[in-house]
Amino acid sequence: TSIIGVGMGAGMAAVAPTFVPLYLGEDYIPTANYLALLAIGIPIAGLGSIIRMAYLIPYGKDKEYTKAIVLGAIINIFVGGIGAKILGTYGICLAMLISYLMVFIVQLNAMKEDFHVNILIKKTVPYWGIGIFMAIVILNLSSFIENKLLLLAAQIIVGVIIYGSLSLFSLVVLNKDEMVKVFLRKKR
């Protein structure tokens, strides 16, 4: 799920400049930057959700879960208020990202006694690199394609191919993920 979240976040951030004016109109172009910034939060919030649903709630760690959510809300309110005064909408976006990150860190900290958290984090690092690479390629497609609808289609297709193939390579070769290997084997 974290692999998908990173791909979705990087992809959404990269296609935002094409997507927003195409579907919402030219008047909404400034919001593309907000969408791109908020898209960074998709994998962070996704990882937090996985921790919450797969570990904290089933193992009765309601106190840790509640602490994380309350802390995230407080940070969002205070940092959002200050950020809005200083940076406007960008400040609110940054406050949301900081809030997502703090919730994730508190939830991750609640797991450290039972899991090797550093190994979990280490296994997601290659996907952040793949996502950044994909985003750079997607953003540069606008230099070659002028038609916005074709550009968006090309960005999505190229993004899926790049992120999907490099992630699969990472899973199979670098991480030696046995489930993926079994899935890819031909039936005999």
Tab-separated table of C-alpha atoms in Angstrom:
chain	number	residue	atom	x	y	z
A	1	THR	CA	0.000	0.000	0.000
A	2	SER	CA	2.844	2.395	0.744
A	3	ILE	CA	4.236	1.660	-2.701
A	4	ILE	CA	0.923	2.640	-4.293
A	5	GLY	CA	0.647	5.737	-2.080
A	6	VAL	CA	4.064	7.024	-3.107
A	7	GLY	CA	3.247	6.471	-6.779
A	8	MET	CA	-0.125	8.183	-6.446
A	9	GLY	CA	1.293	11.135	-4.529
A	10	ALA	CA	4.212	11.695	-6.911
A	11	GLY	CA	1.968	11.185	-9.924
A	12	MET	CA	-0.721	13.555	-8.702
A	13	ALA	CA	1.871	16.206	-7.843
A	14	ALA	CA	3.407	15.884	-11.305
A	15	VAL	CA	0.170	15.980	-13.319
A	16	ALA	CA	-1.430	18.791	-11.279
A	17	PRO	CA	-0.242	21.591	-13.619
A	18	THR	CA	-1.850	19.772	-16.565
A	19	PHE	CA	-4.903	18.383	-14.788
A	20	VAL	CA	-6.180	21.504	-13.030
A	21	PRO	CA	-6.558	23.862	-16.022
A	22	LEU	CA	-7.834	21.043	-18.228
A	23	TYR	CA	-10.649	20.002	-15.881
A	24	LEU	CA	-11.296	23.113	-13.818
A	25	GLY	CA	-10.355	25.853	-16.276
A	26	GLU	CA	-7.612	28.423	-16.630
A	27	ASP	CA	-8.916	30.455	-13.674
A	28	TYR	CA	-7.902	27.625	-11.344
A	29	ILE	CA	-4.256	27.348	-12.434
A	30	PRO	CA	-2.950	28.693	-9.067
A	31	THR	CA	-4.650	25.794	-7.289
A	32	ALA	CA	-2.440	23.329	-9.174
A	33	ASN	CA	0.397	24.256	-6.834
A	34	TYR	CA	-1.775	23.525	-3.803
A	35	LEU	CA	-2.828	20.171	-5.235
A	36	ALA	CA	0.797	19.269	-5.978
A	37	LEU	CA	1.864	20.187	-2.455
A	38	LEU	CA	-1.004	18.320	-0.783
A	39	ALA	CA	-0.337	15.246	-2.950
A	40	ILE	CA	2.899	14.748	-1.022
A	41	GLY	CA	0.715	13.890	1.966
A	42	ILE	CA	-0.939	10.914	0.241
A	43	PRO	CA	1.790	8.368	1.054
A	44	ILE	CA	2.333	9.788	4.543
A	45	ALA	CA	-1.376	9.635	5.417
A	46	GLY	CA	-1.597	6.212	3.769
A	47	LEU	CA	1.228	4.801	5.863
A	48	GLY	CA	-0.371	6.263	8.985
A	49	SER	CA	-3.650	4.629	8.064
A	50	ILE	CA	-1.952	1.260	7.593
A	51	ILE	CA	-0.311	1.504	11.003
A	52	ARG	CA	-3.599	2.528	12.600
A	53	MET	CA	-5.749	-0.170	10.973
A	54	ALA	CA	-3.250	-3.047	10.968
A	55	TYR	CA	-1.551	-2.494	14.294
A	56	LEU	CA	-2.810	0.154	16.705
A	57	ILE	CA	-6.521	-0.638	16.696
A	58	PRO	CA	-6.285	-4.462	16.492
A	59	TYR	CA	-3.685	-4.564	19.292
A	60	GLY	CA	-5.667	-2.314	21.624
A	61	LYS	CA	-3.338	0.676	21.373
A	62	ASP	CA	-6.226	3.119	21.437
A	63	LYS	CA	-4.337	5.531	23.713
A	64	GLU	CA	-1.481	5.872	21.209
A	65	TYR	CA	-3.934	6.221	18.332
A	66	THR	CA	-5.905	8.929	20.125
A	67	LYS	CA	-2.713	10.748	21.112
A	68	ALA	CA	-1.547	10.802	17.489
A	69	ILE	CA	-4.872	12.084	16.149
A	70	VAL	CA	-5.233	14.793	18.812
A	71	LEU	CA	-1.635	15.933	18.297
A	72	GLY	CA	-2.206	16.066	14.534
A	73	ALA	CA	-5.348	18.156	14.987
A	74	ILE	CA	-3.634	20.581	17.370
A	75	ILE	CA	-0.659	20.986	15.056
A	76	ASN	CA	-2.952	21.491	12.083
A	77	ILE	CA	-4.920	24.219	13.858
A	78	PHE	CA	-1.960	26.138	15.291
A	79	VAL	CA	0.530	25.730	12.456
A	80	GLY	CA	-2.286	26.298	9.950
A	81	GLY	CA	-3.270	29.542	11.655
A	82	ILE	CA	0.286	30.828	11.751
A	83	GLY	CA	1.067	29.480	8.289
A	84	ALA	CA	-2.028	31.093	6.792
A	85	LYS	CA	-0.979	34.505	8.114
A	86	ILE	CA	2.567	34.148	6.784
A	87	LEU	CA	2.195	32.093	3.594
A	88	GLY	CA	-1.533	32.153	2.875
A	89	THR	CA	-2.892	28.960	1.371
A	90	TYR	CA	0.622	27.509	1.092
A	91	GLY	CA	0.897	27.816	4.869
A	92	ILE	CA	-2.289	25.819	5.327
A	93	CYS	CA	-1.011	23.150	2.924
A	94	LEU	CA	2.287	22.942	4.804
A	95	ALA	CA	0.404	22.689	8.112
A	96	MET	CA	-1.546	19.723	6.772
A	97	LEU	CA	1.662	18.003	5.651
A	98	ILE	CA	3.318	18.633	9.019
A	99	SER	CA	0.199	17.303	10.742
A	100	TYR	CA	0.180	14.124	8.610
A	101	LEU	CA	3.876	13.631	9.311
A	102	MET	CA	3.500	14.087	13.070
A	103	VAL	CA	0.576	11.651	13.229
A	104	PHE	CA	2.665	9.141	11.280
A	105	ILE	CA	5.713	9.618	13.546
A	106	VAL	CA	3.684	9.204	16.754
A	107	GLN	CA	2.002	6.078	15.372
A	108	LEU	CA	5.344	4.713	14.171
A	109	ASN	CA	6.812	5.354	17.597
A	110	ALA	CA	3.992	3.295	19.145
A	111	MET	CA	5.112	0.321	17.026
A	112	LYS	CA	8.829	0.437	17.765
A	113	GLU	CA	8.679	-2.072	20.620
A	114	ASP	CA	7.068	-4.750	18.448
A	115	PHE	CA	8.504	-4.075	14.983
A	116	HIS	CA	11.811	-3.117	13.429
A	117	VAL	CA	10.609	0.317	12.373
A	118	ASN	CA	13.929	1.213	10.731
A	119	ILE	CA	13.582	-1.779	8.386
A	120	LEU	CA	10.030	-0.744	7.450
A	121	ILE	CA	11.189	2.782	6.649
A	122	LYS	CA	14.256	1.541	4.800
A	123	LYS	CA	12.100	-0.620	2.522
A	124	THR	CA	10.064	2.409	1.374
A	125	VAL	CA	13.056	4.624	0.481
A	126	PRO	CA	13.567	3.229	-3.043
A	127	TYR	CA	9.944	4.015	-3.908
A	128	TRP	CA	10.369	7.676	-2.952
A	129	GLY	CA	13.322	7.813	-5.351
A	130	ILE	CA	11.314	6.079	-8.069
A	131	GLY	CA	8.420	8.489	-7.474
A	132	ILE	CA	10.685	11.529	-7.776
A	133	PHE	CA	12.222	10.149	-10.975
A	134	MET	CA	8.763	9.473	-12.409
A	135	ALA	CA	7.602	12.989	-11.508
A	136	ILE	CA	10.616	14.564	-13.231
A	137	VAL	CA	9.965	12.580	-16.414
A	138	ILE	CA	6.239	13.402	-16.322
A	139	LEU	CA	6.867	17.110	-15.824
A	140	ASN	CA	9.283	17.181	-18.758
A	141	LEU	CA	6.725	15.657	-21.136
A	142	SER	CA	5.125	19.102	-21.426
A	143	SER	CA	8.158	20.160	-23.480
A	144	PHE	CA	7.175	17.665	-26.188
A	145	ILE	CA	3.355	17.628	-26.180
A	146	GLU	CA	1.301	20.813	-26.516
A	147	ASN	CA	-2.237	19.397	-26.513
A	148	LYS	CA	-3.293	19.305	-22.842
A	149	LEU	CA	-5.542	16.262	-23.135
A	150	LEU	CA	-2.875	14.238	-24.946
A	151	LEU	CA	-0.286	15.492	-22.470
A	152	LEU	CA	-2.355	14.321	-19.504
A	153	ALA	CA	-2.921	10.909	-21.114
A	154	ALA	CA	0.803	10.582	-21.892
A	155	GLN	CA	1.744	11.661	-18.372
A	156	ILE	CA	-0.523	9.038	-16.835
A	157	ILE	CA	0.596	6.235	-19.170
A	158	VAL	CA	4.307	7.056	-18.907
A	159	GLY	CA	3.999	7.491	-15.140
A	160	VAL	CA	2.321	4.117	-14.689
A	161	ILE	CA	4.920	2.410	-16.889
A	162	ILE	CA	7.903	4.041	-15.162
A	163	TYR	CA	6.666	3.709	-11.599
A	164	GLY	CA	5.145	0.264	-12.127
A	165	SER	CA	8.160	-1.286	-13.836
A	166	LEU	CA	10.776	0.238	-11.527
A	167	SER	CA	8.739	-0.641	-8.433
A	168	LEU	CA	8.307	-4.205	-9.621
A	169	PHE	CA	12.040	-4.407	-10.289
A	170	SER	CA	12.715	-3.096	-6.786
A	171	LEU	CA	10.286	-5.561	-5.208
A	172	VAL	CA	11.603	-8.587	-7.070
A	173	VAL	CA	15.317	-7.874	-7.387
A	174	LEU	CA	16.256	-5.487	-4.597
A	175	ASN	CA	13.816	-6.519	-1.864
A	176	LYS	CA	13.488	-10.104	-3.064
A	177	ASP	CA	9.785	-10.064	-2.263
A	178	GLU	CA	8.694	-13.693	-2.368
A	179	MET	CA	4.987	-12.955	-2.861
A	180	VAL	CA	5.695	-11.000	-6.024
A	181	LYS	CA	7.999	-13.739	-7.300
A	182	VAL	CA	5.304	-16.360	-6.728
A	183	PHE	CA	2.739	-14.161	-8.485
A	184	LEU	CA	5.025	-13.677	-11.502
A	185	ARG	CA	5.944	-17.360	-11.898
A	186	LYS	CA	4.231	-19.267	-14.654
A	187	LYS	CA	2.085	-22.214	-13.712
A	188	ARG	CA	3.748	-25.461	-14.597
